[in-house]
PDB file of C-alpha atoms in Angstrom:
ATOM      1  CA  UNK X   1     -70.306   3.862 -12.544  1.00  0.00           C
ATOM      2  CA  UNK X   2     -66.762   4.640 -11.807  1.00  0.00           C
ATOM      3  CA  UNK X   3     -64.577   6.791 -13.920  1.00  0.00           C
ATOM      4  CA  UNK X   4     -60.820   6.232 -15.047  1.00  0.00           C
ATOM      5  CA  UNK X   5     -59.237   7.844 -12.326  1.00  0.00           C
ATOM      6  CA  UNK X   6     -55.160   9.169 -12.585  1.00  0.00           C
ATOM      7  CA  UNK X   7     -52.587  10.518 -10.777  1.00  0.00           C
ATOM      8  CA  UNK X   8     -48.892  11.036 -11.197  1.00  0.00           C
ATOM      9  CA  UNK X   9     -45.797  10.203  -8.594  1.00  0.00           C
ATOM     10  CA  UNK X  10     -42.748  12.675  -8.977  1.00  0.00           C
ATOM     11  CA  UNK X  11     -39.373  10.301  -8.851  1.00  0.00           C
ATOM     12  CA  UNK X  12     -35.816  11.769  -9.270  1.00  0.00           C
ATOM     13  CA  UNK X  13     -35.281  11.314 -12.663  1.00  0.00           C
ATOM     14  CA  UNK X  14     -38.575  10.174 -14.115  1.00  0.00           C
ATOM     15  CA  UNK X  15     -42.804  10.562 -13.450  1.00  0.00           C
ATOM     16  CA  UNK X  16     -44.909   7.333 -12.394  1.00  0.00           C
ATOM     17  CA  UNK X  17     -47.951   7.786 -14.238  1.00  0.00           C
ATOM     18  CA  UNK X  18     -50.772   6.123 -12.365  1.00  0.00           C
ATOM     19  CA  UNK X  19     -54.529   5.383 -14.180  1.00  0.00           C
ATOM     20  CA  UNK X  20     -56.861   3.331 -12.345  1.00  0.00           C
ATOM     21  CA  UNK X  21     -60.615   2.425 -12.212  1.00  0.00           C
ATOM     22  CA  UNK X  22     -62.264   1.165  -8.509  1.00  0.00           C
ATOM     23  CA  UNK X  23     -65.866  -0.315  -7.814  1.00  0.00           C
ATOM     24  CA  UNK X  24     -67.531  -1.868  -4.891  1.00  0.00           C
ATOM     25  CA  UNK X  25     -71.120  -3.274  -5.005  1.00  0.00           C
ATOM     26  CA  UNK X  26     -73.423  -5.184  -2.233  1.00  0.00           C
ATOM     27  CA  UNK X  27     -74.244  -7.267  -4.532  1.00  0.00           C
ATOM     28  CA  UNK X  28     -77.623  -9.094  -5.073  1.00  0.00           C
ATOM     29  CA  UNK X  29     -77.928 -10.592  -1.690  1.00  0.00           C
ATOM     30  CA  UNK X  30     -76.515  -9.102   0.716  1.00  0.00           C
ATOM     31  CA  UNK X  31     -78.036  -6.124   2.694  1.00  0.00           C
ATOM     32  CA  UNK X  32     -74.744  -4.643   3.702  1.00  0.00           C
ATOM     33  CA  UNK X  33     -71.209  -3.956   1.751  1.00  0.00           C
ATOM     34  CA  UNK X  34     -68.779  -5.281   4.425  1.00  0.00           C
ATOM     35  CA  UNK X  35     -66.393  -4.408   1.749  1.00  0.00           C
ATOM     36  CA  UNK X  36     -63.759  -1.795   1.722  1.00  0.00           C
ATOM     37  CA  UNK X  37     -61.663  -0.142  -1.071  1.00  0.00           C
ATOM     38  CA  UNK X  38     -58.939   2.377  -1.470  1.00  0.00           C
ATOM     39  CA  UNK X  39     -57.310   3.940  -4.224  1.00  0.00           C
ATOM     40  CA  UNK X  40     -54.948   6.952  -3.444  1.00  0.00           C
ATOM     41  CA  UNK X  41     -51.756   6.800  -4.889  1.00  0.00           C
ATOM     42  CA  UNK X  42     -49.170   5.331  -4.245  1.00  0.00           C
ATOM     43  CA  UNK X  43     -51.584   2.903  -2.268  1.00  0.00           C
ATOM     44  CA  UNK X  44     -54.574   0.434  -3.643  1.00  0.00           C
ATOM     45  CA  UNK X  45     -56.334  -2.368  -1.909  1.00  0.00           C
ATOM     46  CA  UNK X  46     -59.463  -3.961  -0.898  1.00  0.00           C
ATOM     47  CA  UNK X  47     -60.832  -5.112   2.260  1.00  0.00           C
ATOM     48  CA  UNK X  48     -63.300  -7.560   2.620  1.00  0.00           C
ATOM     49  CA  UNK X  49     -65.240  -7.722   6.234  1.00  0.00           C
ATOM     50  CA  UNK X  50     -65.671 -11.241   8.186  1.00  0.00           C
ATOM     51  CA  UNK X  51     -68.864 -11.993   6.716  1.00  0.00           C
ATOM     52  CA  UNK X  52     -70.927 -13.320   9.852  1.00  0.00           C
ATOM     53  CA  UNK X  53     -68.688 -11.512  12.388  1.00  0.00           C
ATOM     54  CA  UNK X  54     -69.253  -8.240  14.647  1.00  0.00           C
ATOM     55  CA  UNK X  55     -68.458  -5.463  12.829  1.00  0.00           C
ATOM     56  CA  UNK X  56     -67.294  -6.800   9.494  1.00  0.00           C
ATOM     57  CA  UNK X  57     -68.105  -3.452   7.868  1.00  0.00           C
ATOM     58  CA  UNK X  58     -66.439  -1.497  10.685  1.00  0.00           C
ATOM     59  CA  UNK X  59     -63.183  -3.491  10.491  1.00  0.00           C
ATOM     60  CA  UNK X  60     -62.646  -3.017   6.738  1.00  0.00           C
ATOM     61  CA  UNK X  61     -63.316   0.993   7.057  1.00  0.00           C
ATOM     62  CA  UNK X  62     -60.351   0.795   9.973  1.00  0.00           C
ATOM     63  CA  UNK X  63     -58.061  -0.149   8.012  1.00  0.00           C
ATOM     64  CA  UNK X  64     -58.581   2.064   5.630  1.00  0.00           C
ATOM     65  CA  UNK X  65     -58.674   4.416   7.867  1.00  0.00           C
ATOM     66  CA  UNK X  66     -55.087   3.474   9.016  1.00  0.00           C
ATOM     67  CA  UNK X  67     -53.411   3.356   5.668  1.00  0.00           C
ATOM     68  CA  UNK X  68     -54.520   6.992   4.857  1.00  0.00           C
ATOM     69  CA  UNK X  69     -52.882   8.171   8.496  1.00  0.00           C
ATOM     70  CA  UNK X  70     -49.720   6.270   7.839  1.00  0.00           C
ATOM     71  CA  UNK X  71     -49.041   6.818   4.095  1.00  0.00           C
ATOM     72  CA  UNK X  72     -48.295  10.214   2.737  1.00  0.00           C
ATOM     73  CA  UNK X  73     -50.558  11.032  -0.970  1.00  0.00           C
ATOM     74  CA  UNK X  74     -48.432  10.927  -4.009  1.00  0.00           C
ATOM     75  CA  UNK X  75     -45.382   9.795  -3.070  1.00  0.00           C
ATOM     76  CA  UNK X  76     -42.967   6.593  -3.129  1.00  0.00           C
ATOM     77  CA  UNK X  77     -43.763   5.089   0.357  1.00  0.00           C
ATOM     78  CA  UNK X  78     -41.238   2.827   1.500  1.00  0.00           C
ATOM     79  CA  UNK X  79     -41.646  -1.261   2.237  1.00  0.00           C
ATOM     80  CA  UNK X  80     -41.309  -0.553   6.586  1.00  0.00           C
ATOM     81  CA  UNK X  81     -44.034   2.302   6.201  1.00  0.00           C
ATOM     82  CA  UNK X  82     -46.446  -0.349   4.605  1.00  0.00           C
ATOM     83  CA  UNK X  83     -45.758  -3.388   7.030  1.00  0.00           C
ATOM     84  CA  UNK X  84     -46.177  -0.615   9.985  1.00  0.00           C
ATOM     85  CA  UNK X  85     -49.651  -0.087   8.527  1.00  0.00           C
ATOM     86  CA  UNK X  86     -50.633  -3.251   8.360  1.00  0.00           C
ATOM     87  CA  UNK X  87     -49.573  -4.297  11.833  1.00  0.00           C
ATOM     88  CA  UNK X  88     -51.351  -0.928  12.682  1.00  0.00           C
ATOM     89  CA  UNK X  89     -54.230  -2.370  11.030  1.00  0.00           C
ATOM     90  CA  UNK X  90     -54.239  -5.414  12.656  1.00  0.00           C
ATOM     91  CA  UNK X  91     -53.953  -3.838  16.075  1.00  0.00           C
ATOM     92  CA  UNK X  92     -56.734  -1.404  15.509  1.00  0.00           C
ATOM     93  CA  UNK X  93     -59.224  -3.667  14.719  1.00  0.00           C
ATOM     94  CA  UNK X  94     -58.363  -5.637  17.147  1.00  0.00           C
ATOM     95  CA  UNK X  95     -59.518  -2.824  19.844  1.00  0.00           C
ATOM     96  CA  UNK X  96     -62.883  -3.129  18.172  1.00  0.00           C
ATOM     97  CA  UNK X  97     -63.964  -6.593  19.819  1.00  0.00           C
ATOM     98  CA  UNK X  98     -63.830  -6.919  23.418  1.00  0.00           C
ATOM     99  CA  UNK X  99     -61.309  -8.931  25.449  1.00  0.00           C
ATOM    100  CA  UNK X 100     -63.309 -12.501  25.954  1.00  0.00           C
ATOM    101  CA  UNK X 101     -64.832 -11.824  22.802  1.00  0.00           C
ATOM    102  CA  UNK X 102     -63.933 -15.506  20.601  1.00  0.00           C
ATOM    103  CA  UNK X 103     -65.151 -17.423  17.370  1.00  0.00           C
ATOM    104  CA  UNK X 104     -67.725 -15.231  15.098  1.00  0.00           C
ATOM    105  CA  UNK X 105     -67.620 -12.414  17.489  1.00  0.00           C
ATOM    106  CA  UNK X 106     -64.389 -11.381  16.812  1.00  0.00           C
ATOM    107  CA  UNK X 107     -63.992  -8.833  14.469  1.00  0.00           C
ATOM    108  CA  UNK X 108     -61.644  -8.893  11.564  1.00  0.00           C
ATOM    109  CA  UNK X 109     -61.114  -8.479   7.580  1.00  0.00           C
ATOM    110  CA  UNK X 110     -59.142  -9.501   4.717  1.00  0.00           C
ATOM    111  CA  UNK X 111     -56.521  -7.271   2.861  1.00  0.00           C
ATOM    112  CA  UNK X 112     -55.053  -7.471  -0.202  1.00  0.00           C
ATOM    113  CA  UNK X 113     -53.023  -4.786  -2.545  1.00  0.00           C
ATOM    114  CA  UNK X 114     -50.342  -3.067  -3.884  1.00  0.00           C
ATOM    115  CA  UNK X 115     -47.959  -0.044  -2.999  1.00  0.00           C
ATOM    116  CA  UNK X 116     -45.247   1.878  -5.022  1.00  0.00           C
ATOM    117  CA  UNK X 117     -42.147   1.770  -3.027  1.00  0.00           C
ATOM    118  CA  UNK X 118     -38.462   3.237  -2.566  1.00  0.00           C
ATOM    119  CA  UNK X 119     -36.549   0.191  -1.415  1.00  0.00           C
ATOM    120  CA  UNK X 120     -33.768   2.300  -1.345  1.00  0.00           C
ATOM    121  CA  UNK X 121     -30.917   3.080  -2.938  1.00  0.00           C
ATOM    122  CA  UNK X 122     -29.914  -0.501  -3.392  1.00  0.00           C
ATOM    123  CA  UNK X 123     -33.169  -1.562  -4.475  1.00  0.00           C
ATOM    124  CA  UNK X 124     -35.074   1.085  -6.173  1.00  0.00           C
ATOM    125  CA  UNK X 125     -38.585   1.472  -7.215  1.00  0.00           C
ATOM    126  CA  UNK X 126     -41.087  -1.782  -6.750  1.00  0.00           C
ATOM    127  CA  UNK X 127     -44.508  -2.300  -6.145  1.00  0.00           C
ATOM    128  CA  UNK X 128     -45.039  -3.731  -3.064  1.00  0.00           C
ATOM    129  CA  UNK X 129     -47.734  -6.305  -3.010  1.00  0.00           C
ATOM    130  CA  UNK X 130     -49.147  -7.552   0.673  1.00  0.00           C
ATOM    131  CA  UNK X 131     -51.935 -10.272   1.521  1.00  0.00           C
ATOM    132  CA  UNK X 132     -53.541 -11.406   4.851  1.00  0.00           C
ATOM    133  CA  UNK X 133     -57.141 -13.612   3.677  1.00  0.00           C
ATOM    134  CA  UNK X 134     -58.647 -14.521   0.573  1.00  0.00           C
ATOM    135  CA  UNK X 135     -58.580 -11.345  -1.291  1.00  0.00           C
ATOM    136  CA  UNK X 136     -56.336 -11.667  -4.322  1.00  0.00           C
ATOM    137  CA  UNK X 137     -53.564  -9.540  -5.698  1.00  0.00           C
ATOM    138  CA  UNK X 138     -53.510 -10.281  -9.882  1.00  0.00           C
ATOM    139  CA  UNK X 139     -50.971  -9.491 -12.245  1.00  0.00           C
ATOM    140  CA  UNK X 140     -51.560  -8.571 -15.643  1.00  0.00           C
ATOM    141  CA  UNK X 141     -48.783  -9.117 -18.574  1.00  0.00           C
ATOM    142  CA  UNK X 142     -48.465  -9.538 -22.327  1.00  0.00           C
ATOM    143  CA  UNK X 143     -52.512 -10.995 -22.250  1.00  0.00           C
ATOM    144  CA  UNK X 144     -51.490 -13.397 -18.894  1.00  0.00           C
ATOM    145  CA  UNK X 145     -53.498 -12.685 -15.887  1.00  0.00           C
ATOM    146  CA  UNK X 146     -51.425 -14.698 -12.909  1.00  0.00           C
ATOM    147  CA  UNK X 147     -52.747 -14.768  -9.300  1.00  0.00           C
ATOM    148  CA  UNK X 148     -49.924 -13.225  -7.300  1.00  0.00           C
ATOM    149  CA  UNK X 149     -51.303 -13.946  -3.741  1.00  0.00           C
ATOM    150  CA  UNK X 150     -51.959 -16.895  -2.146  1.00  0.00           C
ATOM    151  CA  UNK X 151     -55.293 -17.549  -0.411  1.00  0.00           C
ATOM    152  CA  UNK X 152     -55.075 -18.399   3.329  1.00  0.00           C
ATOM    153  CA  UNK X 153     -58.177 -20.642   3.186  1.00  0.00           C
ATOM    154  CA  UNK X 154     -59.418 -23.854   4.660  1.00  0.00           C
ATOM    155  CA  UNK X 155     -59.221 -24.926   0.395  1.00  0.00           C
ATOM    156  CA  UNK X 156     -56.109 -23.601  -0.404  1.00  0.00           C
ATOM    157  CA  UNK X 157     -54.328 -25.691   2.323  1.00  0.00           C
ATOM    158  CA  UNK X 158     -56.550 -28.888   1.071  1.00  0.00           C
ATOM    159  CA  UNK X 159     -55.014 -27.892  -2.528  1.00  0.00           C
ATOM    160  CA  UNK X 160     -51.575 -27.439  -1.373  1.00  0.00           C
ATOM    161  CA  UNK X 161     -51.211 -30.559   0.731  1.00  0.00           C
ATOM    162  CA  UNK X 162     -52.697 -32.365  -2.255  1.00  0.00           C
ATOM    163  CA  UNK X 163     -56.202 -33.538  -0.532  1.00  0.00           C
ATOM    164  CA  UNK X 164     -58.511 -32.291  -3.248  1.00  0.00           C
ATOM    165  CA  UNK X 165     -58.033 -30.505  -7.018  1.00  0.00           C
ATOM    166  CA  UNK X 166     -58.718 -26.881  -8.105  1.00  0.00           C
ATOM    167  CA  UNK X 167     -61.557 -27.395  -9.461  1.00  0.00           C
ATOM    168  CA  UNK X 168     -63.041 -28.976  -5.896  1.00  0.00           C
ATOM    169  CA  UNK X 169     -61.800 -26.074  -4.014  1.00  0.00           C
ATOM    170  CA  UNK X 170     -64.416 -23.881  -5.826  1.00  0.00           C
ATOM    171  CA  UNK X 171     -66.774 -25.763  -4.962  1.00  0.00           C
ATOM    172  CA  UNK X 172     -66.118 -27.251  -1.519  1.00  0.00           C
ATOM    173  CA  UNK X 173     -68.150 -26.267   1.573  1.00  0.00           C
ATOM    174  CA  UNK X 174     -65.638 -25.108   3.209  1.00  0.00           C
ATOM    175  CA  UNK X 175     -64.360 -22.349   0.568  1.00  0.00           C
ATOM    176  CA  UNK X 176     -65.213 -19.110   2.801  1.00  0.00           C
ATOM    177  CA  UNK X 177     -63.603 -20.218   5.563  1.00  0.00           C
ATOM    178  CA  UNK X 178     -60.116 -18.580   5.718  1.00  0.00           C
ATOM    179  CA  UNK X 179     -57.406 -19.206   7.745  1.00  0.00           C
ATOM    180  CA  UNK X 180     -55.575 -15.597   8.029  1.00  0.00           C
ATOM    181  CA  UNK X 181     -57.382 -12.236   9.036  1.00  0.00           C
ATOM    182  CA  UNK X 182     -56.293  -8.867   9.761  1.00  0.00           C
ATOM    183  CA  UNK X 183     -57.519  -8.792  13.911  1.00  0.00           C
ATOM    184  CA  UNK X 184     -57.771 -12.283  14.343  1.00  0.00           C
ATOM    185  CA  UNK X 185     -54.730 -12.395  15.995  1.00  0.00           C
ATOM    186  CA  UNK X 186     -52.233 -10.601  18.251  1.00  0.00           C
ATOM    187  CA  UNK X 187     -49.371 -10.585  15.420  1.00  0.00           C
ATOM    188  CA  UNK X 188     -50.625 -10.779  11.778  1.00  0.00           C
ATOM    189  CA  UNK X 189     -48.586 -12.738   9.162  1.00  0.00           C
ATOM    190  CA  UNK X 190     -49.070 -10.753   5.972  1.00  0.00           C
ATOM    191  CA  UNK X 191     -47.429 -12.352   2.754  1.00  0.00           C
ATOM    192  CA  UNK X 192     -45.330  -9.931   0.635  1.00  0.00           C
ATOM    193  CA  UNK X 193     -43.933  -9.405  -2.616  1.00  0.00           C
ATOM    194  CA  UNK X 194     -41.532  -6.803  -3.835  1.00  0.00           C
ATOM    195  CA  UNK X 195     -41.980  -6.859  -7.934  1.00  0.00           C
ATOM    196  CA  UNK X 196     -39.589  -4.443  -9.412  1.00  0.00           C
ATOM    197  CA  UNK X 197     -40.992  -1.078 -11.221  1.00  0.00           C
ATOM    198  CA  UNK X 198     -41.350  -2.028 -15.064  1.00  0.00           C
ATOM    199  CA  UNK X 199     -42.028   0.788 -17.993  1.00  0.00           C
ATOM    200  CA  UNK X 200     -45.926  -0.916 -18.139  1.00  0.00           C
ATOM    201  CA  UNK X 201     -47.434  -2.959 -15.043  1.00  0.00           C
ATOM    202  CA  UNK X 202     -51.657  -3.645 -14.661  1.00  0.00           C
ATOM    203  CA  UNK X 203     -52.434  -5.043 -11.351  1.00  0.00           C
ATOM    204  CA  UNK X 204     -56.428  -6.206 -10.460  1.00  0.00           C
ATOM    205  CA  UNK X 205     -57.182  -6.240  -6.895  1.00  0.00           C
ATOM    206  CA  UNK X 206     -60.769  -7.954  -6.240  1.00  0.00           C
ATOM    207  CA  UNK X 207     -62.618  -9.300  -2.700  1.00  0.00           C
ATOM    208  CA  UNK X 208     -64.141 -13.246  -3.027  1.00  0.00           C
ATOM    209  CA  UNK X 209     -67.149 -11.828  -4.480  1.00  0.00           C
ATOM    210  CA  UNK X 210     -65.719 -11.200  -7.721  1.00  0.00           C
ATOM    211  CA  UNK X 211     -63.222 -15.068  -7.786  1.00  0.00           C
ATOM    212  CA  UNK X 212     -66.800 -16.748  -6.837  1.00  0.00           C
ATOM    213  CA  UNK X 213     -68.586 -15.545  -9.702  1.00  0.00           C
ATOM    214  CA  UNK X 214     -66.054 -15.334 -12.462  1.00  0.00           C
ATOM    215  CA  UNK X 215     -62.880 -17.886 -13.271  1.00  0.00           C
ATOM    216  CA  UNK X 216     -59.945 -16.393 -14.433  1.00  0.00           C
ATOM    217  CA  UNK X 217     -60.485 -17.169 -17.865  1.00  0.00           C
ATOM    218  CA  UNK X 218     -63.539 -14.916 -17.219  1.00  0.00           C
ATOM    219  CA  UNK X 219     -61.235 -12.049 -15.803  1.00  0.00           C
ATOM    220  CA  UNK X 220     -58.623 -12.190 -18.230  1.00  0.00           C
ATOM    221  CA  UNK X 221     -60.850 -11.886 -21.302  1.00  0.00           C
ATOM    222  CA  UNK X 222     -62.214  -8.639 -19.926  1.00  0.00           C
ATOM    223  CA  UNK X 223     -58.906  -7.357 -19.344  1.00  0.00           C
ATOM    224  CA  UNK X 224     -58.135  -8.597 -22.965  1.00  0.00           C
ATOM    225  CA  UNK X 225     -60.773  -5.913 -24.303  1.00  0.00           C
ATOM    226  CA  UNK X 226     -57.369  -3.073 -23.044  1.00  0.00           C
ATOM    227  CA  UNK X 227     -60.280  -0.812 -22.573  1.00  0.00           C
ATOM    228  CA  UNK X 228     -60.390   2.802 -21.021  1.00  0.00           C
ATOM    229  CA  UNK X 229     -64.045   3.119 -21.022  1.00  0.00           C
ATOM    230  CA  UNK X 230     -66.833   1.556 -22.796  1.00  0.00           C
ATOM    231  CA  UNK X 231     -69.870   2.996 -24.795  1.00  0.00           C
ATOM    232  CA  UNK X 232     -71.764   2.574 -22.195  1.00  0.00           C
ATOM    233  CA  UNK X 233     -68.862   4.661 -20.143  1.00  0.00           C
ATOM    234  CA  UNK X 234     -68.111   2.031 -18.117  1.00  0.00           C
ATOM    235  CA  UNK X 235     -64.564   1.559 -16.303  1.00  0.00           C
ATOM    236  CA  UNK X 236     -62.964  -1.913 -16.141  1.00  0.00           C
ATOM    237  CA  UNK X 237     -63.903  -1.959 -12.840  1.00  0.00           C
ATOM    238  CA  UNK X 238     -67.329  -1.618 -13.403  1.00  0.00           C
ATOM    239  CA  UNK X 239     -67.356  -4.440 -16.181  1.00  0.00           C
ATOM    240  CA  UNK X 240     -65.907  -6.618 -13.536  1.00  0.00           C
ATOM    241  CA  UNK X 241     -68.272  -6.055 -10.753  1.00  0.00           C
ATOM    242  CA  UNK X 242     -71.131  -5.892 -13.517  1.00  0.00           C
ATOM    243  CA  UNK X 243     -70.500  -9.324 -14.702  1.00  0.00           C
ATOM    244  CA  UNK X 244     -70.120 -11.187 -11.548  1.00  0.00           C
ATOM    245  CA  UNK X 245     -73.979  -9.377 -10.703  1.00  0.00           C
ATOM    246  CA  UNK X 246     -74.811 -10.870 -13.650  1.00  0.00           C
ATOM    247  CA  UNK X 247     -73.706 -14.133 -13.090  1.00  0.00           C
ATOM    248  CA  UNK X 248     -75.506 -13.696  -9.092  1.00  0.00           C
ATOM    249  CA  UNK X 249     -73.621 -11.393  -7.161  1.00  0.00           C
ATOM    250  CA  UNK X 250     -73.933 -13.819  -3.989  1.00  0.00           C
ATOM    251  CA  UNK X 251     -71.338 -12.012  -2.318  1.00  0.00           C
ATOM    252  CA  UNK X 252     -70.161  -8.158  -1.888  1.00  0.00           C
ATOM    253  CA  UNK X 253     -68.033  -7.693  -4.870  1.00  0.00           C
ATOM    254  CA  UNK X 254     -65.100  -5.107  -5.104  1.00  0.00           C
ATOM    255  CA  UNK X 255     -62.167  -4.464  -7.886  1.00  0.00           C
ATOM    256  CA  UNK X 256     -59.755  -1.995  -8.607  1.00  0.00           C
ATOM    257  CA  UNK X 257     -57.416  -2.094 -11.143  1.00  0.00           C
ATOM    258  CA  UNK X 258     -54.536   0.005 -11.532  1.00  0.00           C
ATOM    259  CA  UNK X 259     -52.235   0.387 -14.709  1.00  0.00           C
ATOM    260  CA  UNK X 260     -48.710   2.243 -14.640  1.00  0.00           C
ATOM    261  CA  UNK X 261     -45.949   3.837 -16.210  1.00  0.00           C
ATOM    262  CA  UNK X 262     -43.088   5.646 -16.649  1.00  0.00           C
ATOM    263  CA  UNK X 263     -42.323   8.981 -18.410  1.00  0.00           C
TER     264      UNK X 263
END
């Protein structure tokens, strides 16, 4: 079990109050959690290893690694600090396959999540989301959970060009196979959003395991419950990652969830 977890970032003229709940879990098949997650202010994501690739496990823990030497605790980071990590990233676990290393030997990893930024002084306070895979960035507003990131996937390019529906993407054979991956290449293509800094913002930040088990009807109604902790003293988090066991856990499964505001 996870507890509610907060912490606070001093601004100028106001406090960002941070509370947020994290969880990662094997799952029911799986002998190892390839799986990575951080949550230290202002910076939260979740790295899922190339299941089926060298070092899958290794290459999510580097780039964690890398955020925590390139972003200072408890403070507005700013956009070109985040993209520097993430090209750092890339670069790093790129050094962890050899040079004629190709296909399923090459290691690599998804990454998806959020940062509080200083866009400075023409821009302000945002949080920064940033995406390279099939991990998802999710906003949650006024009862509306809305996928933010896009999934560079086999599927999502079949969806987009209008070859096959939603509802065959979940299904289709070729659903794990994704088409982005921090380390796959020399220069990674991260997608990024700057979303202003609102009085009240939840975001949920989740590996595959969790979107294979669960729909986002399934998501949203426990986010619906606005919960802190449950009788059973479980977070959000761990209702998430509980219910897609429940439902088979085929897959590592990792969540946080972060909630904000202003004082």
């Amino acid at each position: 079990m996870t507890l509610q977890q907060q912490s606070r970032i001093e601004l100028s003229t106001a406090v960002a109050r941070l509370s947020y709940s994290v969880r990662t879990d094997v799952g029911s098949v799986r002998k190892v959690n390839e799986d990575s997650v951080l949550a230290q202010s202002p910076v939260f994501l979740v790295a899922d290893g190339m299941g089926g690739h060298a070092q899958g496990e290794v290459a999510s823990q580097t780039v964690l690694r890398v955020f925590d030497e390139h972003i200072a605790r408890d403070l507005p980071s700013t956009p070109e600090r985040i993209l520097d990590a993430i090209h750092s990233s890339n670069d790093a676990v790129r050094d962890l396959s050899a040079a004629d290393d190709y296909g399923t030997a090459v290691s690599g990893t998804t990454l998806a999540g959020i940062a509080f930024v200083d866009a400075g002084d023409s821009g302000g306070y945002h949080w920064m989301a940033f995406n390279v895979g099939d991990s998802r960035v999710y906003t949650w507003t006024d009862g509306v959970l809305a996928q933010l990131s896009v999934d560079h996937s086999a599927v999502q390019e079949m969806v987009d060009a209008g070859l096959i529906s939603v509802d065959d993407a979940e299904k289709h054979p070729e659903r794990n196979v994704i088409t982005r991956a921090i380390g796959a290449d020399e220069f990674v293509d991260a997608d990024v959003w700057l979303l202003p800094a609102l009085a009240h913002q939840s975001f949920l930040i989740c590996s595959d395991g969790l979107t294979k088990e669960l729909d986002d009807a399934a998501i949203a109604r426990v986010l619906a419950m606005d919960i802190r902790l449950d009788a059973a003293g479980r977070s959000v988090a761990d209702i998430l990652v509980d219910e897609a066991l429940e439902q088979g856990g085929r897959d590592n499964v990792s969540v946080v969830y972060v909630e904000s505001a202003f004082d």
